[in-house]
Amino acid sequence: MEALLTELRAAVGADAVLTDADVTSAYQRDMMPLAPSGSPLAVVLPVSTEQVQAVVRACAAFRTPIVPRGAGSGLSGAANAIDGCVVLVTTKMNAIVEVDADNRLAVVEPGVVNLDLRGAVEKHGLFYPPDPSSYDWCTIGGNLSTNAGGLCCVKYGVTTDSVLGLEVVLADGSLLKTGRRTVKGVAGYDLTKLFVGSEGTLGVITRATLALRPLPQAPSTLVATFDRTADAGAAVARVVREGVVPSLMEIMDRTSIEAVERYLNTDLNAGAALLICQSDAGGEAARRELAVIEQVCVDSGAALTYATDDLGEGRDLLTARRAVLTALEVYGAWLTDDVCVPRTKIAELIAGCERISAEVGLRIAVVGHAGDGNMHPTIVYDASSVDELERARTAFDLILGLGLALGGTVSGEHGIGRIKREWLATEIGPVGLRVHREIKQALDPENLFNPGSMFAR
Amino acid sequence: MEALLTELRAAVGADAVLTDADVTSAYQRDMMPLAPSGSPLAVVLPVSTEQVQAVVRACAAFRTPIVPRGAGSGLSGAANAIDGCVVLVTTKMNAIVEVDADNRLAVVEPGVVNLDLRGAVEKHGLFYPPDPSSYDWCTIGGNLSTNAGGLCCVKYGVTTDSVLGLEVVLADGSLLKTGRRTVKGVAGYDLTKLFVGSEGTLGVITRATLALRPLPQAPSTLVATFDRTADAGAAVARVVREGVVPSLMEIMDRTSIEAVERYLNTDLNAGAALLICQSDAGGEAARRELAVIEQVCVDSGAALTYATDDLGEGRDLLTARRAVLTALEVYGAWLTDDVCVPRTKIAELIAGCERISAEVGLRIAVVGHAGDGNMHPTIVYDASSVDELERARTAFDLILGLGLALGGTVSGEHGIGRIKREWLATEIGPVGLRVHREIKQALDPENLFNPGSMFAR
């Protein structure tokens, strides 16, 4: 493969082609511990669309698979290397090309870090909603590839809802431009939304035009605690029914609460479940929204509710939610799952996770985006124990089966990657799988991009 | 083709297969006067997914093209028959299968009329946003196929933003289920949004799961008149910049205003341009939003502004906007165009339409959804004059060219169909067109569905 390496060096410069295994191993996998990974032939770091095109053409000529990669913060193994592949890392393409405040849009390269974009547009009084938990280091390219979500989704949707257009390098090295710069547009197939969430299997996104929103008001915050999980679940369903759309609505179960209490050395007095809601509607509207939610919580049997307009206090109240994963590390390694169920089924999902926890003999903490039913049951295990790792994987799969049985999906926001291939097939069935293969075959006939991820050809 | 007709009669019953040319001619074309159409072999009206599958299999066996059709309210010729085809009409599949108020979703068959769905969910305090002007007779199936818009889009997006999942009969008669019933979900390619807006070229949608919203508050209304079009355009751009998102923001130019004044026999005192805005935020929030917009209009040079919380008065103020197309019929036939430009370019588009009007010697009235830049310049011509028809077509194309030159798209909400094929090719370029053909070839290798519409294979 020396001939390919020579071509890659010609394409991006020798310094941007990494082949030392000690170095390339850092690009071998993302943050999902259970997904398989292999050893790449090389890692390349292009700085322009033209360089990406040259890399793709070189790899195509040598029939060498390409695994596109952003920061590697993914949780499905979708950016994991396979043996002998070229990992194409987009982090050096990190220019915010344009912020058009008058048309509320931004044009960015894929390597821009989510938080950097948020900061850049905030200066213009604008807001880029998608806020995955890794927003301080994940890249927009990765967000686009996985159709990332976050805490904002209950009000503002997932990544695809903020994308107007893309530039994508296809398998033959040609450059596809999808979408538009206008708010609306229905000319042709919606290729933009086909590529968003395709997890690097159809091409390499080299530029994106993103829709921005007006910067919302500073959030008001409400917390409510419940002695019974079912009551918290009922409260979420009733909030939906009342027609209130909070800008954030998170839930923590007893195991999460206990872990955070131990980690922060505090008593949350939270009982079986804690709900945290925010409204960014501002002023009277925010007070009205939170008052409705508070009344629903009380009517549903909340043990305690507390609301505040104070920004710092609201941030403190969110600290508990944000600390869950770190707090769980006290017990061991964690493996976070990702299912989305109808909002009426949240309590059933939590109860089911308690049963699964007992069945496999591992602690499972359930945290999640209650407002949209997207839950992250997180399994704690001893990484040094093969047996516990196996039981963690068993629990992981049992939770996915439970999510499907409750009318849900096996991925709310993390994607399929190399960890849920069989579950995708189960969820979408043989016709769905066939259509996936037909589209993949049509756009990437040589199976160049991320082969074996998401589904097997 | 008697053998095919026999199979079709077996599939849907003899009464549901129409072959009398006097009858089938009613299903031959949609509402776009300039698009070509042909004579169908038959029109079939299935009542179930199974019947659709049987029709598709029969047509596939006889290599007879299928043109799917809803109510025929489209404005691009996408539902127009071609010679010898089978027109598959979905209007008899009109069941609202389910309204799940607790999860804010509805499951419907494609023949449900938009207005009927709106009414059915309103009883549950819920709202289905997409509101094309033909909402009192167009069907959800047609809305899905064209990714229809409406007045709501400035705040609530187009049809695709309200779709969670679909059932689609594919070219081999198999049934594909896409999407989910949950708010979020990223399992696999976003096939749902690929089929929405595909204008019947990839399959027949037989069921849809639609996301609903809480019913908004009764709208407050503001009108503003301007002596100069450029000032109205500047006001729109500044509203966007101020971060206000009205629930409706429409613009009428001088020609539209004059037509409506003549039709309603009233004096609107509206000068060169009229803006109509609504806020459905309710109470103090609505008053605050409209106050910001009113101030922006005044600062931009509005001659007159008037705001009201009164529902009936608001409806009366909207009457002028809704009357434009009917009012134009006083002058002759009309041909409505559909371009979407960046919101900062609205005044330039209107000025350009004035130039085109002078150039072709036909009246052009510009109305549109100012809040999202989606404009409908409407050309008035004498339908009995071949020369005027030709000049209307010239104007139609000049407007599309102008829209593209201003950084816009050749369709904001009406679609491509049989009237803008060449313009789609111009907008998306050869690589985009190739990808369209590859996807069509992958999903419909025999070119069974709506061949020649949207693009040529």
mmCIF file of N, CA, C and O in Angstrom, chain A residues 191-248:
data_model
loop_
_atom_site.group_PDB
_atom_site.id
_atom_site.type_symbol
_atom_site.label_atom_id
_atom_site.label_comp_id
_atom_site.label_asym_id
_atom_site.label_seq_id
_atom_site.Cartn_x
_atom_site.Cartn_y
_atom_site.Cartn_z
ATOM 1 N N LEU A 191 -32.100 15.616 -0.483
ATOM 2 C CA LEU A 191 -30.808 14.934 -0.318
ATOM 3 C C LEU A 191 -30.110 15.377 0.959
ATOM 4 O O LEU A 191 -29.370 14.607 1.576
ATOM 5 N N THR A 192 -30.345 16.623 1.358
ATOM 6 C CA THR A 192 -29.715 17.123 2.577
ATOM 7 C C THR A 192 -30.028 16.189 3.751
ATOM 8 O O THR A 192 -29.126 15.720 4.449
ATOM 9 N N LYS A 193 -31.300 15.912 3.925
ATOM 10 C CA LYS A 193 -31.699 15.101 5.083
ATOM 11 C C LYS A 193 -31.383 13.624 4.891
ATOM 12 O O LYS A 193 -31.397 12.853 5.845
ATOM 13 N N LEU A 194 -31.112 13.217 3.651
ATOM 14 C CA LEU A 194 -30.636 11.848 3.442
ATOM 15 C C LEU A 194 -29.200 11.702 3.947
ATOM 16 O O LEU A 194 -28.848 10.705 4.584
ATOM 17 N N PHE A 195 -28.365 12.704 3.688
ATOM 18 C CA PHE A 195 -26.971 12.624 4.127
ATOM 19 C C PHE A 195 -26.831 12.876 5.629
ATOM 20 O O PHE A 195 -25.986 12.280 6.286
ATOM 21 N N VAL A 196 -27.670 13.768 6.186
ATOM 22 C CA VAL A 196 -27.624 13.967 7.638
ATOM 23 C C VAL A 196 -28.070 12.658 8.302
ATOM 24 O O VAL A 196 -29.119 12.114 7.964
ATOM 25 N N GLY A 197 -27.262 12.141 9.209
ATOM 26 C CA GLY A 197 -27.602 10.895 9.894
ATOM 27 C C GLY A 197 -27.167 9.649 9.146
ATOM 28 O O GLY A 197 -27.433 8.545 9.602
ATOM 29 N N SER A 198 -26.477 9.809 7.999
ATOM 30 C CA SER A 198 -26.054 8.617 7.248
ATOM 31 C C SER A 198 -24.719 8.080 7.756
ATOM 32 O O SER A 198 -24.188 7.102 7.210
ATOM 33 N N GLU A 199 -24.202 8.688 8.810
ATOM 34 C CA GLU A 199 -23.064 8.139 9.564
ATOM 35 C C GLU A 199 -21.853 7.829 8.685
ATOM 36 O O GLU A 199 -21.183 6.810 8.875
ATOM 37 N N GLY A 200 -21.588 8.704 7.740
ATOM 38 C CA GLY A 200 -20.374 8.545 6.943
ATOM 39 C C GLY A 200 -20.402 7.406 5.954
ATOM 40 O O GLY A 200 -19.370 7.042 5.394
ATOM 41 N N THR A 201 -21.581 6.845 5.703
ATOM 42 C CA THR A 201 -21.637 5.699 4.786
ATOM 43 C C THR A 201 -21.895 6.102 3.340
ATOM 44 O O THR A 201 -21.821 5.259 2.452
ATOM 45 N N LEU A 202 -22.238 7.380 3.099
ATOM 46 C CA LEU A 202 -22.608 7.785 1.740
ATOM 47 C C LEU A 202 -21.676 8.834 1.132
ATOM 48 O O LEU A 202 -21.740 9.094 -0.069
ATOM 49 N N GLY A 203 -20.843 9.445 1.943
ATOM 50 C CA GLY A 203 -19.964 10.486 1.436
ATOM 51 C C GLY A 203 -19.327 11.230 2.597
ATOM 52 O O GLY A 203 -19.570 10.902 3.756
ATOM 53 N N VAL A 204 -18.508 12.231 2.253
ATOM 54 C CA VAL A 204 -17.842 13.036 3.283
ATOM 55 C C VAL A 204 -18.382 14.463 3.207
ATOM 56 O O VAL A 204 -18.222 15.142 2.178
ATOM 57 N N ILE A 205 -19.019 14.909 4.262
ATOM 58 C CA ILE A 205 -19.557 16.267 4.311
ATOM 59 C C ILE A 205 -18.400 17.243 4.495
ATOM 60 O O ILE A 205 -17.609 17.113 5.435
ATOM 61 N N THR A 206 -18.268 18.200 3.571
ATOM 62 C CA THR A 206 -17.159 19.144 3.660
ATOM 63 C C THR A 206 -17.618 20.574 3.959
ATOM 64 O O THR A 206 -16.796 21.455 4.194
ATOM 65 N N ARG A 207 -18.906 20.812 3.940
ATOM 66 C CA ARG A 207 -19.418 22.144 4.241
ATOM 67 C C ARG A 207 -20.913 22.027 4.545
ATOM 68 O O ARG A 207 -21.587 21.170 3.973
ATOM 69 N N ALA A 208 -21.399 22.900 5.424
ATOM 70 C CA ALA A 208 -22.824 22.868 5.753
ATOM 71 C C ALA A 208 -23.356 24.281 5.903
ATOM 72 O O ALA A 208 -22.676 25.164 6.427
ATOM 73 N N THR A 209 -24.568 24.493 5.408
ATOM 74 C CA THR A 209 -25.300 25.740 5.631
ATOM 75 C C THR A 209 -26.353 25.453 6.695
ATOM 76 O O THR A 209 -27.209 24.581 6.509
ATOM 77 N N LEU A 210 -26.242 26.158 7.808
ATOM 78 C CA LEU A 210 -27.061 25.845 8.984
ATOM 79 C C LEU A 210 -28.045 26.973 9.272
ATOM 80 O O LEU A 210 -27.693 28.153 9.190
ATOM 81 N N ALA A 211 -29.270 26.608 9.608
ATOM 82 C CA ALA A 211 -30.283 27.593 9.992
ATOM 83 C C ALA A 211 -30.101 27.964 11.464
ATOM 84 O O ALA A 211 -29.895 27.101 12.305
ATOM 85 N N LEU A 212 -30.166 29.249 11.740
ATOM 86 C CA LEU A 212 -30.029 29.728 13.113
ATOM 87 C C LEU A 212 -31.372 30.289 13.584
ATOM 88 O O LEU A 212 -32.237 30.627 12.773
ATOM 89 N N ARG A 213 -31.517 30.390 14.889
ATOM 90 C CA ARG A 213 -32.729 30.959 15.482
ATOM 91 C C ARG A 213 -32.365 32.196 16.289
ATOM 92 O O ARG A 213 -31.224 32.375 16.682
ATOM 93 N N PRO A 214 -33.369 33.012 16.569
ATOM 94 C CA PRO A 214 -33.099 34.119 17.482
ATOM 95 C C PRO A 214 -32.643 33.554 18.829
ATOM 96 O O PRO A 214 -33.139 32.521 19.278
ATOM 97 N N LEU A 215 -31.699 34.224 19.468
ATOM 98 C CA LEU A 215 -31.236 33.796 20.793
ATOM 99 C C LEU A 215 -32.418 33.842 21.758
ATOM 100 O O LEU A 215 -33.081 34.871 21.886
ATOM 101 N N PRO A 216 -32.718 32.712 22.411
ATOM 102 C CA PRO A 216 -33.870 32.739 23.326
ATOM 103 C C PRO A 216 -33.576 33.553 24.588
ATOM 104 O O PRO A 216 -32.438 33.980 24.822
ATOM 105 N N GLN A 217 -34.619 33.768 25.373
ATOM 106 C CA GLN A 217 -34.473 34.469 26.652
ATOM 107 C C GLN A 217 -33.700 33.581 27.635
ATOM 108 O O GLN A 217 -33.626 32.363 27.468
ATOM 109 N N ALA A 218 -33.138 34.197 28.652
ATOM 110 C CA ALA A 218 -32.481 33.440 29.723
ATOM 111 C C ALA A 218 -33.513 32.496 30.353
ATOM 112 O O ALA A 218 -34.652 32.905 30.591
ATOM 113 N N PRO A 219 -33.121 31.242 30.611
ATOM 114 C CA PRO A 219 -34.118 30.272 31.059
ATOM 115 C C PRO A 219 -34.537 30.432 32.522
ATOM 116 O O PRO A 219 -33.737 30.787 33.381
ATOM 117 N N SER A 220 -35.794 30.162 32.770
ATOM 118 C CA SER A 220 -36.305 29.945 34.125
ATOM 119 C C SER A 220 -36.345 28.435 34.359
ATOM 120 O O SER A 220 -36.505 27.677 33.411
ATOM 121 N N THR A 221 -36.188 28.027 35.611
ATOM 122 C CA THR A 221 -35.971 26.613 35.913
ATOM 123 C C THR A 221 -36.946 26.120 36.983
ATOM 124 O O THR A 221 -37.280 26.865 37.916
ATOM 125 N N LEU A 222 -37.373 24.875 36.825
ATOM 126 C CA LEU A 222 -38.241 24.222 37.804
ATOM 127 C C LEU A 222 -37.689 22.835 38.086
ATOM 128 O O LEU A 222 -37.311 22.121 37.151
ATOM 129 N N VAL A 223 -37.626 22.454 39.370
ATOM 130 C CA VAL A 223 -37.340 21.051 39.691
ATOM 131 C C VAL A 223 -38.525 20.483 40.458
ATOM 132 O O VAL A 223 -39.217 21.203 41.186
ATOM 133 N N ALA A 224 -38.755 19.196 40.272
ATOM 134 C CA ALA A 224 -39.810 18.505 41.013
ATOM 135 C C ALA A 224 -39.300 17.120 41.379
ATOM 136 O O ALA A 224 -38.636 16.474 40.562
ATOM 137 N N THR A 225 -39.562 16.704 42.611
ATOM 138 C CA THR A 225 -39.148 15.363 43.027
ATOM 139 C C THR A 225 -40.382 14.505 43.270
ATOM 140 O O THR A 225 -41.456 15.016 43.618
ATOM 141 N N PHE A 226 -40.199 13.209 43.095
ATOM 142 C CA PHE A 226 -41.315 12.266 43.203
ATOM 143 C C PHE A 226 -40.882 11.057 44.013
ATOM 144 O O PHE A 226 -39.765 10.571 43.851
ATOM 145 N N ASP A 227 -41.786 10.577 44.843
ATOM 146 C CA ASP A 227 -41.488 9.363 45.606
ATOM 147 C C ASP A 227 -41.741 8.104 44.792
ATOM 148 O O ASP A 227 -41.291 7.027 45.154
ATOM 149 N N ARG A 228 -42.495 8.263 43.700
ATOM 150 C CA ARG A 228 -42.768 7.105 42.846
ATOM 151 C C ARG A 228 -42.463 7.462 41.390
ATOM 152 O O ARG A 228 -42.925 8.503 40.890
ATOM 153 N N THR A 229 -41.687 6.599 40.741
ATOM 154 C CA THR A 229 -41.311 6.842 39.348
ATOM 155 C C THR A 229 -42.536 7.001 38.462
ATOM 156 O O THR A 229 -42.565 7.859 37.565
ATOM 157 N N ALA A 230 -43.549 6.188 38.712
ATOM 158 C CA ALA A 230 -44.750 6.237 37.871
ATOM 159 C C ALA A 230 -45.377 7.627 37.914
ATOM 160 O O ALA A 230 -45.918 8.103 36.907
ATOM 161 N N ASP A 231 -45.293 8.291 39.077
ATOM 162 C CA ASP A 231 -45.869 9.632 39.183
ATOM 163 C C ASP A 231 -45.090 10.629 38.303
ATOM 164 O O ASP A 231 -45.677 11.510 37.669
ATOM 165 N N ALA A 232 -43.769 10.483 38.295
ATOM 166 C CA ALA A 232 -42.961 11.369 37.447
ATOM 167 C C ALA A 232 -43.290 11.129 35.979
ATOM 168 O O ALA A 232 -43.422 12.070 35.186
ATOM 169 N N GLY A 233 -43.430 9.851 35.601
ATOM 170 C CA GLY A 233 -43.798 9.518 34.232
ATOM 171 C C GLY A 233 -45.150 10.106 33.858
ATOM 172 O O GLY A 233 -45.336 10.671 32.769
ATOM 173 N N ALA A 234 -46.099 10.003 34.799
ATOM 174 C CA ALA A 234 -47.430 10.564 34.557
ATOM 175 C C ALA A 234 -47.344 12.079 34.394
ATOM 176 O O ALA A 234 -48.045 12.667 33.561
ATOM 177 N N ALA A 235 -46.486 12.714 35.174
ATOM 178 C CA ALA A 235 -46.340 14.172 35.083
ATOM 179 C C ALA A 235 -45.835 14.569 33.693
ATOM 180 O O ALA A 235 -46.338 15.510 33.084
ATOM 181 N N VAL A 236 -44.848 13.831 33.167
ATOM 182 C CA VAL A 236 -44.330 14.140 31.826
ATOM 183 C C VAL A 236 -45.451 14.029 30.791
ATOM 184 O O VAL A 236 -45.651 14.931 29.965
ATOM 185 N N ALA A 237 -46.192 12.934 30.848
ATOM 186 C CA ALA A 237 -47.274 12.735 29.876
ATOM 187 C C ALA A 237 -48.297 13.854 29.985
ATOM 188 O O ALA A 237 -48.816 14.353 28.982
ATOM 189 N N ARG A 238 -48.581 14.297 31.219
ATOM 190 C CA ARG A 238 -49.598 15.342 31.388
ATOM 191 C C ARG A 238 -49.092 16.708 30.935
ATOM 192 O O ARG A 238 -49.877 17.539 30.459
ATOM 193 N N VAL A 239 -47.783 16.940 31.080
ATOM 194 C CA VAL A 239 -47.221 18.202 30.549
ATOM 195 C C VAL A 239 -47.419 18.253 29.035
ATOM 196 O O VAL A 239 -47.851 19.269 28.479
ATOM 197 N N VAL A 240 -47.116 17.115 28.366
ATOM 198 C CA VAL A 240 -47.327 17.040 26.922
ATOM 199 C C VAL A 240 -48.790 17.340 26.606
ATOM 200 O O VAL A 240 -49.112 18.144 25.735
ATOM 201 N N ARG A 241 -49.688 16.721 27.369
ATOM 202 C CA ARG A 241 -51.120 16.858 27.135
ATOM 203 C C ARG A 241 -51.599 18.293 27.373
ATOM 204 O O ARG A 241 -52.545 18.754 26.721
ATOM 205 N N GLU A 242 -50.947 18.992 28.317
ATOM 206 C CA GLU A 242 -51.347 20.371 28.621
ATOM 207 C C GLU A 242 -50.929 21.346 27.517
ATOM 208 O O GLU A 242 -51.308 22.516 27.537
ATOM 209 N N GLY A 243 -50.099 20.881 26.584
ATOM 210 C CA GLY A 243 -49.731 21.746 25.470
ATOM 211 C C GLY A 243 -48.607 22.712 25.791
ATOM 212 O O GLY A 243 -48.417 23.708 25.100
ATOM 213 N N VAL A 244 -47.855 22.414 26.846
ATOM 214 C CA VAL A 244 -46.704 23.260 27.160
ATOM 215 C C VAL A 244 -45.466 22.632 26.521
ATOM 216 O O VAL A 244 -45.295 21.422 26.552
ATOM 217 N N VAL A 245 -44.620 23.462 25.910
ATOM 218 C CA VAL A 245 -43.377 22.959 25.319
ATOM 219 C C VAL A 245 -42.202 23.625 26.029
ATOM 220 O O VAL A 245 -41.796 24.731 25.664
ATOM 221 N N PRO A 246 -41.679 22.987 27.069
ATOM 222 C CA PRO A 246 -40.519 23.566 27.755
ATOM 223 C C PRO A 246 -39.294 23.514 26.843
ATOM 224 O O PRO A 246 -39.298 22.786 25.846
ATOM 225 N N SER A 247 -38.267 24.294 27.173
ATOM 226 C CA SER A 247 -37.055 24.252 26.353
ATOM 227 C C SER A 247 -36.097 23.162 26.839
ATOM 228 O O SER A 247 -35.111 22.870 26.167
ATOM 229 N N LEU A 248 -36.412 22.555 27.956
ATOM 230 C CA LEU A 248 -35.601 21.456 28.511
ATOM 231 C C LEU A 248 -36.490 20.720 29.495
ATOM 232 O O LEU A 248 -37.240 21.353 30.248
#
